[in-house]
Amino acid sequence: MSQHQEQGFLTNLPKVVVRTIQETMRFTDSRRESFVSELREWLETASASNNPIGLNAMAVLLSDKLRQIGMIPTIFEHPSGNAVFGEIHGENPEARTVLLLGHHDTVYAQGVSAPPVRLEGDRFYGPGSIDMKACLLQAVYALEGLVEETKYRDFNKILFLSLPDEEVPTRNHLQLLERLCQEHPFVLVLEGATSPGNIVLRRKGCAQFKLTARGVSAHAGSNPGKGRSAVLEIAHQTVQFCTLNQSIEGLSINAAPIAGGVLPNVVADFAEVSFDVRFLHEQDHHAVVAQWEALMKQPLVEGVTLTLTAERKPISPMEATEASLDMAQKAQSILSWLGMEYHPEHRGGGSDGCLTSALGCPTLDGFGAVGAAAHSPNEHILLPYVPQRAGLLAGMMAFLTTREEKS
């Protein structure tokens, strides 16, 4: 983008968007101590994906916070953990609905000692801080800045959904998300950002498979020729499968774990290996499976049977569309007004934005707090950027819904 175009962004925001950003930043900056206090309570509420008691406690905290800022919250119950939904109605029935999407489960398993919650300078450390409790709380502050501080009402509906099972394969609330997507809202996913100007434009899809080999066992010393080694065939196929790595742009294949056999002196009659496949486009996934199936017809060990099965439902890629790129341009305009360098990103990991995108909803990701080291003892957010990022999110909600023309 040219320097002239970038300069144009600085004065090309509707006045209500500018006012929303300013008021939200001012409000959030003035509430730093409250933000830290509330976030500490949320981080100290252990809510691993396998901990329904903690998940439900977190759902109550989030629901109460949504109610305080004028949203109508609903807790959707499930034995494995409750989801939180909130909605608020405005005065512009022509505007498209906006959905803020996140999750309140973390990867720190129940019964496992989690890293301590601590504030060190501008860094706030804690389990689930960047992934993604700080992102949820920052979004609540953005909503409060929009509807309470700016008194913005030029929207139809703003929805908020936090799920308790994003970090695990077993999903119990996806029907709720799918139902909300029937309106085809603008979706702003609240996953964390890597820099102040970071927005996620695309995410790779993901599919996981298991390849199983069944051979014939035999004594490795007395009768090796009577055996048909499943381990040897799995090793051969694993090498063949992985030679497709990067054969298509953005395609990555990882093999793990791998297992087979029982003893060194027994020709293995069983072996298996799992594969994780990441891809930029849906058709790439199908192309890889077709190539694998062709390779399986060329076994190294005669008499070994191969079976390829999907281990979980594939996650579709979050692809850039005309509508999502238009959203990204709005985000870039806001970031330029804020004086921040725009950092669009294509990520290899999935999020629920992959699902909303596949369902036809214009989706952008990475609207959470700025931080690093997710899923590790050093997981943290950077507090100085919370006001700007809250301003960005509030500004996006106004920009996507306002009837006001650009200034």
Short mmCIF file of C-alpha atoms in Angstrom, two decimals:
data_model
loop_
_atom_site.label_atom_id
_atom_site.label_comp_id
_atom_site.label_asym_id
_atom_site.label_seq_id
_atom_site.Cartn_x
_atom_site.Cartn_y
_atom_site.Cartn_z
CA MET A 1 0.00 0.00 0.00
CA SER A 2 1.32 3.41 -0.94
CA GLN A 3 2.25 6.10 1.56
CA HIS A 4 -0.47 8.31 0.06
CA GLN A 5 -3.10 5.62 0.68
CA GLU A 6 -1.87 5.10 4.22
CA GLN A 7 -2.13 8.83 4.88
CA GLY A 8 -5.66 8.68 3.50
CA PHE A 9 -6.61 6.19 6.18
CA LEU A 10 -5.78 8.73 8.87
CA THR A 11 -8.73 10.96 7.93
CA ASN A 12 -11.03 8.38 6.36
CA LEU A 13 -12.86 7.16 9.47
CA PRO A 14 -16.45 8.09 10.27
CA LYS A 15 -16.51 10.55 13.16
CA VAL A 16 -18.47 8.15 15.35
CA VAL A 17 -15.75 5.54 14.89
CA VAL A 18 -13.07 8.02 15.94
CA ARG A 19 -15.12 9.05 18.97
CA THR A 20 -15.70 5.39 19.89
CA ILE A 21 -11.98 4.62 19.73
CA GLN A 22 -11.09 7.67 21.81
CA GLU A 23 -13.71 7.08 24.49
CA THR A 24 -12.92 3.37 24.75
CA MET A 25 -9.19 3.98 25.07
CA ARG A 26 -9.72 6.72 27.66
CA PHE A 27 -12.10 4.56 29.67
CA THR A 28 -9.95 1.41 29.50
CA ASP A 29 -6.78 3.30 30.40
CA SER A 30 -8.50 4.82 33.44
CA ARG A 31 -9.56 1.35 34.59
CA ARG A 32 -6.15 -0.33 34.49
CA GLU A 33 -6.23 -1.32 38.17
CA SER A 34 -9.73 -2.76 37.83
CA PHE A 35 -8.70 -4.66 34.70
CA VAL A 36 -5.71 -6.18 36.50
CA SER A 37 -7.81 -7.10 39.53
CA GLU A 38 -10.56 -8.72 37.47
CA LEU A 39 -8.10 -10.54 35.25
CA ARG A 40 -6.28 -11.91 38.29
CA GLU A 41 -9.56 -13.40 39.55
CA TRP A 42 -10.27 -14.92 36.16
CA LEU A 43 -6.77 -16.40 35.83
CA GLU A 44 -6.95 -17.86 39.32
CA THR A 45 -10.21 -19.59 38.37
CA ALA A 46 -8.80 -22.82 36.93
CA SER A 47 -10.90 -23.68 33.89
CA ALA A 48 -9.19 -26.49 32.04
CA SER A 49 -11.22 -28.12 29.30
CA ASN A 50 -11.62 -31.21 31.52
CA ASN A 51 -12.72 -29.26 34.61
CA PRO A 52 -16.49 -28.58 34.48
CA ILE A 53 -16.53 -27.03 37.95
CA GLY A 54 -13.91 -24.47 36.97
CA LEU A 55 -15.48 -23.90 33.55
CA ASN A 56 -18.85 -23.22 35.14
CA ALA A 57 -17.32 -20.85 37.69
CA MET A 58 -15.64 -18.99 34.84
CA ALA A 59 -18.95 -18.90 32.96
CA VAL A 60 -20.62 -17.22 35.94
CA LEU A 61 -17.85 -14.59 36.19
CA LEU A 62 -18.14 -13.81 32.50
CA SER A 63 -21.94 -13.79 32.52
CA ASP A 64 -22.01 -11.39 35.48
CA LYS A 65 -19.58 -9.08 33.71
CA LEU A 66 -21.71 -9.04 30.55
CA ARG A 67 -24.79 -8.22 32.61
CA GLN A 68 -22.97 -5.29 34.25
CA ILE A 69 -22.36 -3.63 30.88
CA GLY A 70 -25.94 -3.97 29.67
CA MET A 71 -25.88 -7.25 27.78
CA ILE A 72 -28.52 -9.93 28.28
CA PRO A 73 -26.50 -13.03 29.24
CA THR A 74 -27.52 -16.67 28.97
CA ILE A 75 -25.60 -19.66 30.28
CA PHE A 76 -26.02 -22.79 28.15
CA GLU A 77 -25.45 -25.77 30.40
CA HIS A 78 -23.71 -29.04 29.60
CA PRO A 79 -22.26 -31.68 31.97
CA SER A 80 -18.80 -31.10 30.49
CA GLY A 81 -18.91 -27.32 30.90
CA ASN A 82 -21.19 -24.35 30.29
CA ALA A 83 -21.10 -21.86 27.42
CA VAL A 84 -21.82 -18.14 27.82
CA PHE A 85 -23.92 -16.13 25.37
CA GLY A 86 -24.72 -12.43 25.51
CA GLU A 87 -26.66 -10.06 23.28
CA ILE A 88 -27.47 -6.39 23.14
CA HIS A 89 -29.81 -4.63 20.73
CA GLY A 90 -29.31 -1.24 19.12
CA GLU A 91 -31.38 1.11 16.99
CA ASN A 92 -30.29 0.26 13.43
CA PRO A 93 -32.34 -2.70 12.15
CA GLU A 94 -30.60 -2.50 8.77
CA ALA A 95 -27.16 -3.23 10.22
CA ARG A 96 -25.61 -6.66 10.01
CA THR A 97 -25.22 -8.51 13.30
CA VAL A 98 -21.74 -8.59 14.86
CA LEU A 99 -20.56 -11.68 16.76
CA LEU A 100 -17.63 -11.59 19.18
CA LEU A 101 -16.34 -15.15 19.53
CA GLY A 102 -14.02 -16.65 22.13
CA HIS A 103 -13.51 -19.46 24.64
CA HIS A 104 -12.92 -19.70 28.38
CA ASP A 105 -11.31 -23.13 28.60
CA THR A 106 -7.54 -23.49 28.97
CA VAL A 107 -5.03 -26.26 28.27
CA TYR A 108 -3.81 -26.58 31.87
CA ALA A 109 -5.26 -29.96 32.83
CA GLN A 110 -7.16 -30.45 36.07
CA GLY A 111 -4.89 -31.74 38.81
CA VAL A 112 -1.73 -30.40 37.15
CA SER A 113 0.07 -27.51 38.80
CA ALA A 114 -0.45 -24.39 36.67
CA PRO A 115 2.02 -21.51 36.40
CA PRO A 116 1.52 -18.84 39.08
CA VAL A 117 -0.44 -15.68 38.34
CA ARG A 118 1.92 -12.73 38.65
CA LEU A 119 2.44 -9.16 37.49
CA GLU A 120 6.00 -8.27 36.47
CA GLY A 121 6.27 -4.75 35.13
CA ASP A 122 4.02 -4.47 32.09
CA ARG A 123 3.68 -8.23 31.72
CA PHE A 124 0.81 -10.10 33.35
CA TYR A 125 1.59 -13.82 33.55
CA GLY A 126 -0.92 -16.57 34.15
CA PRO A 127 -2.47 -19.75 32.76
CA GLY A 128 -4.84 -18.86 29.96
CA SER A 129 -3.88 -15.18 29.95
CA ILE A 130 -3.28 -14.70 26.22
CA ASP A 131 -5.29 -17.82 25.37
CA MET A 132 -7.61 -16.25 26.14
CA LYS A 133 -9.05 -14.83 29.36
CA ALA A 134 -7.39 -11.43 28.95
CA CYS A 135 -8.83 -11.32 25.43
CA LEU A 136 -12.34 -11.96 26.77
CA LEU A 137 -12.02 -9.30 29.46
CA GLN A 138 -10.55 -6.80 27.00
CA ALA A 139 -13.55 -7.44 24.72
CA VAL A 140 -15.94 -6.71 27.59
CA TYR A 141 -14.15 -3.40 28.16
CA ALA A 142 -14.45 -2.66 24.43
CA LEU A 143 -18.19 -3.32 24.60
CA GLU A 144 -18.51 -1.09 27.64
CA GLY A 145 -16.58 1.64 25.85
CA LEU A 146 -18.90 1.33 22.86
CA VAL A 147 -22.32 1.21 24.49
CA GLU A 148 -21.80 2.88 27.87
CA GLU A 149 -19.07 5.47 27.33
CA THR A 150 -19.72 6.42 23.70
CA LYS A 151 -23.47 5.70 23.97
CA TYR A 152 -23.29 4.17 20.50
CA ARG A 153 -26.59 2.65 19.36
CA ASP A 154 -26.29 2.60 15.56
CA PHE A 155 -26.19 -1.20 15.44
CA ASN A 156 -28.80 -3.93 15.19
CA LYS A 157 -27.42 -6.71 17.40
CA ILE A 158 -24.06 -7.40 18.96
CA LEU A 159 -23.61 -10.97 20.15
CA PHE A 160 -20.97 -12.43 22.45
CA LEU A 161 -20.21 -16.16 22.65
CA SER A 162 -17.60 -17.90 24.79
CA LEU A 163 -17.29 -21.67 24.50
CA PRO A 164 -15.86 -24.07 27.12
CA ASP A 165 -14.38 -26.65 24.75
CA GLU A 166 -12.31 -24.92 22.07
CA GLU A 167 -9.03 -26.51 23.15
CA VAL A 168 -10.21 -30.14 22.80
CA PRO A 169 -11.55 -32.32 19.96
CA THR A 170 -14.84 -33.12 21.72
CA ARG A 171 -17.18 -30.19 21.05
CA ASN A 172 -20.50 -29.94 22.86
CA HIS A 173 -21.73 -26.46 21.92
CA LEU A 174 -21.05 -26.20 18.20
CA GLN A 175 -24.76 -26.39 17.37
CA LEU A 176 -25.19 -23.11 19.25
CA LEU A 177 -22.45 -21.47 17.20
CA GLU A 178 -23.86 -22.91 13.98
CA ARG A 179 -27.29 -21.53 14.85
CA LEU A 180 -25.86 -18.05 15.40
CA CYS A 181 -24.06 -18.27 12.06
CA GLN A 182 -27.36 -18.72 10.23
CA GLU A 183 -27.68 -14.91 10.36
CA HIS A 184 -24.26 -14.65 8.65
CA PRO A 185 -22.97 -12.05 11.10
CA PHE A 186 -19.65 -10.27 10.93
CA VAL A 187 -17.46 -12.44 13.18
CA LEU A 188 -14.60 -10.95 15.18
CA VAL A 189 -12.64 -13.75 16.84
CA LEU A 190 -10.97 -12.79 20.10
CA GLU A 191 -7.81 -14.90 19.88
CA GLY A 192 -4.63 -13.18 21.02
CA ALA A 193 -2.42 -10.93 18.92
CA THR A 194 1.35 -11.09 18.50
CA SER A 195 1.82 -7.33 18.08
CA PRO A 196 -0.28 -4.16 18.54
CA GLY A 197 -1.20 -4.07 14.84
CA ASN A 198 -1.71 -7.80 14.38
CA ILE A 199 -4.85 -9.14 12.69
CA VAL A 200 -5.31 -12.74 11.51
CA LEU A 201 -6.60 -12.85 7.93
CA ARG A 202 -6.30 -16.57 7.28
CA ARG A 203 -5.83 -19.81 9.18
CA LYS A 204 -4.85 -23.19 7.87
CA GLY A 205 -7.28 -26.05 7.99
CA CYS A 206 -6.35 -29.20 9.89
CA ALA A 207 -7.03 -32.89 9.42
CA GLN A 208 -5.70 -35.78 11.48
CA PHE A 209 -5.39 -39.36 10.31
CA LYS A 210 -4.24 -42.74 11.58
CA LEU A 211 -2.54 -45.24 9.28
CA THR A 212 -2.70 -48.82 10.54
CA ALA A 213 -0.67 -51.74 9.20
CA ARG A 214 -1.47 -55.40 9.87
CA GLY A 215 1.11 -58.01 8.96
CA VAL A 216 2.12 -61.51 10.04
CA SER A 217 4.15 -62.27 13.16
CA ALA A 218 7.03 -64.74 13.18
CA HIS A 219 10.18 -65.53 15.13
CA ALA A 220 12.78 -63.02 14.00
CA GLY A 221 15.58 -65.59 14.34
CA SER A 222 14.09 -68.96 13.38
CA ASN A 223 11.49 -67.98 10.76
CA PRO A 224 11.96 -64.35 9.69
CA GLY A 225 10.91 -65.16 6.12
CA LYS A 226 7.46 -66.22 7.28
CA GLY A 227 6.82 -62.84 8.86
CA ARG A 228 5.33 -59.77 7.24
CA SER A 229 6.57 -56.72 9.14
CA ALA A 230 3.91 -54.12 9.81
CA VAL A 231 6.61 -51.87 11.32
CA LEU A 232 8.69 -51.89 8.13
CA GLU A 233 5.63 -51.06 6.04
CA ILE A 234 4.57 -48.24 8.36
CA ALA A 235 8.10 -46.80 8.21
CA HIS A 236 8.00 -46.96 4.40
CA GLN A 237 4.58 -45.33 4.14
CA THR A 238 5.49 -42.65 6.69
CA VAL A 239 8.47 -41.58 4.59
CA GLN A 240 6.31 -41.63 1.44
CA PHE A 241 3.52 -39.65 3.05
CA CYS A 242 5.87 -37.00 4.39
CA THR A 243 7.60 -36.47 1.04
CA LEU A 244 4.41 -34.58 0.11
CA ASN A 245 5.33 -31.88 2.66
CA GLN A 246 5.19 -28.49 0.90
CA SER A 247 4.27 -30.16 -2.42
CA ILE A 248 1.33 -27.76 -2.33
CA GLU A 249 1.81 -24.19 -1.09
CA GLY A 250 1.21 -24.04 2.66
CA LEU A 251 0.88 -27.81 3.07
CA SER A 252 2.55 -29.32 6.15
CA ILE A 253 2.50 -32.93 7.32
CA ASN A 254 3.69 -34.16 10.71
CA ALA A 255 3.94 -37.82 11.68
CA ALA A 256 3.52 -38.65 15.40
CA PRO A 257 3.09 -40.72 17.44
CA ILE A 258 4.27 -43.96 15.86
CA ALA A 259 4.13 -47.40 17.46
CA GLY A 260 4.38 -51.07 16.56
CA GLY A 261 5.61 -54.49 17.53
CA VAL A 262 6.03 -56.09 20.93
CA LEU A 263 9.61 -57.46 21.13
CA PRO A 264 12.82 -57.19 19.10
CA ASN A 265 12.80 -60.93 18.36
CA VAL A 266 9.26 -60.93 16.92
CA VAL A 267 8.38 -59.75 13.42
CA ALA A 268 5.71 -57.14 14.11
CA ASP A 269 2.20 -57.96 12.95
CA PHE A 270 0.83 -54.53 13.91
CA ALA A 271 1.96 -50.92 13.66
CA GLU A 272 0.32 -47.51 13.46
CA VAL A 273 1.20 -43.88 12.96
CA SER A 274 -0.82 -40.66 13.21
CA PHE A 275 -0.54 -37.69 10.87
CA ASP A 276 -1.39 -34.02 11.34
CA VAL A 277 -2.05 -32.23 8.04
CA ARG A 278 -2.33 -28.44 7.68
CA PHE A 279 -3.56 -26.82 4.47
CA LEU A 280 -4.49 -23.40 3.08
CA HIS A 281 -7.41 -24.50 0.91
CA GLU A 282 -10.08 -27.18 1.32
CA GLN A 283 -9.20 -28.79 -2.00
CA ASP A 284 -5.60 -29.29 -0.81
CA HIS A 285 -6.83 -31.60 1.93
CA HIS A 286 -8.69 -33.80 -0.55
CA ALA A 287 -5.71 -33.80 -2.94
CA VAL A 288 -3.37 -35.09 -0.22
CA VAL A 289 -5.72 -37.92 0.76
CA ALA A 290 -6.00 -38.98 -2.89
CA GLN A 291 -2.19 -39.05 -3.21
CA TRP A 292 -1.86 -41.03 0.01
CA GLU A 293 -4.36 -43.60 -1.17
CA ALA A 294 -2.34 -44.01 -4.37
CA LEU A 295 0.87 -44.51 -2.35
CA MET A 296 -0.81 -47.15 -0.20
CA LYS A 297 -1.28 -49.21 -3.35
CA GLN A 298 2.51 -49.43 -3.64
CA PRO A 299 3.47 -51.35 -0.46
CA LEU A 300 7.05 -52.29 0.31
CA VAL A 301 6.13 -55.45 2.26
CA GLU A 302 3.87 -57.87 0.42
CA GLY A 303 1.11 -59.29 2.59
CA VAL A 304 0.69 -56.26 4.87
CA THR A 305 -2.77 -54.64 4.92
CA LEU A 306 -3.00 -50.85 5.25
CA THR A 307 -5.99 -48.87 6.56
CA LEU A 308 -6.25 -45.06 6.64
CA THR A 309 -8.89 -43.49 8.92
CA ALA A 310 -9.73 -39.94 9.97
CA GLU A 311 -9.11 -39.42 13.70
CA ARG A 312 -11.35 -36.37 14.01
CA LYS A 313 -13.62 -34.21 11.91
CA PRO A 314 -11.43 -31.98 9.71
CA ILE A 315 -11.22 -28.27 10.51
CA SER A 316 -11.79 -26.15 7.42
CA PRO A 317 -9.34 -23.34 6.66
CA MET A 318 -10.31 -19.76 7.44
CA GLU A 319 -9.86 -18.32 3.97
CA ALA A 320 -9.75 -14.69 2.96
CA THR A 321 -12.89 -13.59 1.12
CA GLU A 322 -13.98 -10.33 -0.45
CA ALA A 323 -16.07 -9.57 2.64
CA SER A 324 -13.33 -10.46 5.14
CA LEU A 325 -10.77 -8.41 3.20
CA ASP A 326 -13.15 -5.44 3.36
CA MET A 327 -13.28 -5.95 7.14
CA ALA A 328 -9.49 -6.10 7.20
CA GLN A 329 -9.30 -2.79 5.35
CA LYS A 330 -11.47 -1.23 8.05
CA ALA A 331 -9.17 -2.65 10.72
CA GLN A 332 -6.17 -1.27 8.86
CA SER A 333 -7.81 2.16 8.73
CA ILE A 334 -8.30 2.13 12.50
CA LEU A 335 -4.75 0.93 13.14
CA SER A 336 -3.40 3.66 10.88
CA TRP A 337 -5.42 6.25 12.78
CA LEU A 338 -3.92 4.83 15.99
CA GLY A 339 -0.44 5.15 14.50
CA MET A 340 0.13 1.39 14.58
CA GLU A 341 1.78 -0.62 11.83
CA TYR A 342 -0.63 -3.13 10.31
CA HIS A 343 0.55 -6.75 10.67
CA PRO A 344 -1.80 -9.11 8.79
CA GLU A 345 -1.03 -12.74 9.54
CA HIS A 346 -1.73 -16.20 8.16
CA ARG A 347 -1.62 -18.71 11.04
CA GLY A 348 -1.09 -22.45 10.94
CA GLY A 349 -3.19 -23.16 14.02
CA GLY A 350 -6.96 -23.40 13.91
CA SER A 351 -9.65 -21.51 15.81
CA ASP A 352 -13.43 -21.39 15.80
CA GLY A 353 -13.06 -18.70 13.16
CA CYS A 354 -12.36 -21.59 10.77
CA LEU A 355 -15.89 -22.87 11.41
CA THR A 356 -17.62 -19.50 11.07
CA SER A 357 -15.72 -18.81 7.85
CA ALA A 358 -16.71 -22.21 6.43
CA LEU A 359 -20.34 -21.40 7.28
CA GLY A 360 -20.18 -18.29 5.13
CA CYS A 361 -19.69 -15.63 7.80
CA PRO A 362 -17.20 -12.82 7.06
CA THR A 363 -14.56 -13.55 9.69
CA LEU A 364 -11.44 -11.86 11.04
CA ASP A 365 -9.35 -13.21 13.90
CA GLY A 366 -6.77 -11.96 16.35
CA PHE A 367 -8.80 -9.19 18.02
CA GLY A 368 -7.61 -10.14 21.50
CA ALA A 369 -4.90 -8.78 23.76
CA VAL A 370 -1.22 -8.62 22.79
CA GLY A 371 0.90 -11.32 24.35
CA ALA A 372 2.98 -14.44 23.86
CA ALA A 373 3.92 -17.94 25.04
CA ALA A 374 0.44 -19.49 24.99
CA HIS A 375 0.22 -22.98 26.52
CA SER A 376 3.49 -22.50 28.41
CA PRO A 377 4.66 -21.47 31.91
CA ASN A 378 5.57 -18.03 30.52
CA GLU A 379 2.16 -17.28 29.00
CA HIS A 380 1.47 -13.55 29.38
CA ILE A 381 -0.12 -10.40 28.01
CA LEU A 382 1.34 -6.92 27.60
CA LEU A 383 -0.80 -4.51 29.62
CA PRO A 384 0.20 -1.23 27.89
CA TYR A 385 -1.56 -2.29 24.69
CA VAL A 386 -4.92 -3.14 26.28
CA PRO A 387 -6.46 0.35 25.73
CA GLN A 388 -5.45 0.48 22.06
CA ARG A 389 -6.64 -3.05 21.37
CA ALA A 390 -9.94 -2.39 23.15
CA GLY A 391 -10.24 0.76 21.06
CA LEU A 392 -9.58 -1.23 17.90
CA LEU A 393 -12.33 -3.73 18.71
CA ALA A 394 -14.85 -1.08 19.73
CA GLY A 395 -13.99 0.92 16.62
CA MET A 396 -14.50 -2.15 14.44
CA MET A 397 -17.95 -2.78 15.89
CA ALA A 398 -18.92 0.82 15.15
CA PHE A 399 -17.31 0.84 11.69
CA LEU A 400 -19.11 -2.37 10.65
CA THR A 401 -22.54 -1.09 11.66
CA THR A 402 -22.71 2.71 11.44
CA ARG A 403 -24.82 4.52 8.86
CA GLU A 404 -22.52 7.54 9.11
CA GLU A 405 -20.43 8.27 6.05
CA LYS A 406 -16.65 8.51 6.21
CA SER A 407 -15.31 11.93 7.10
#
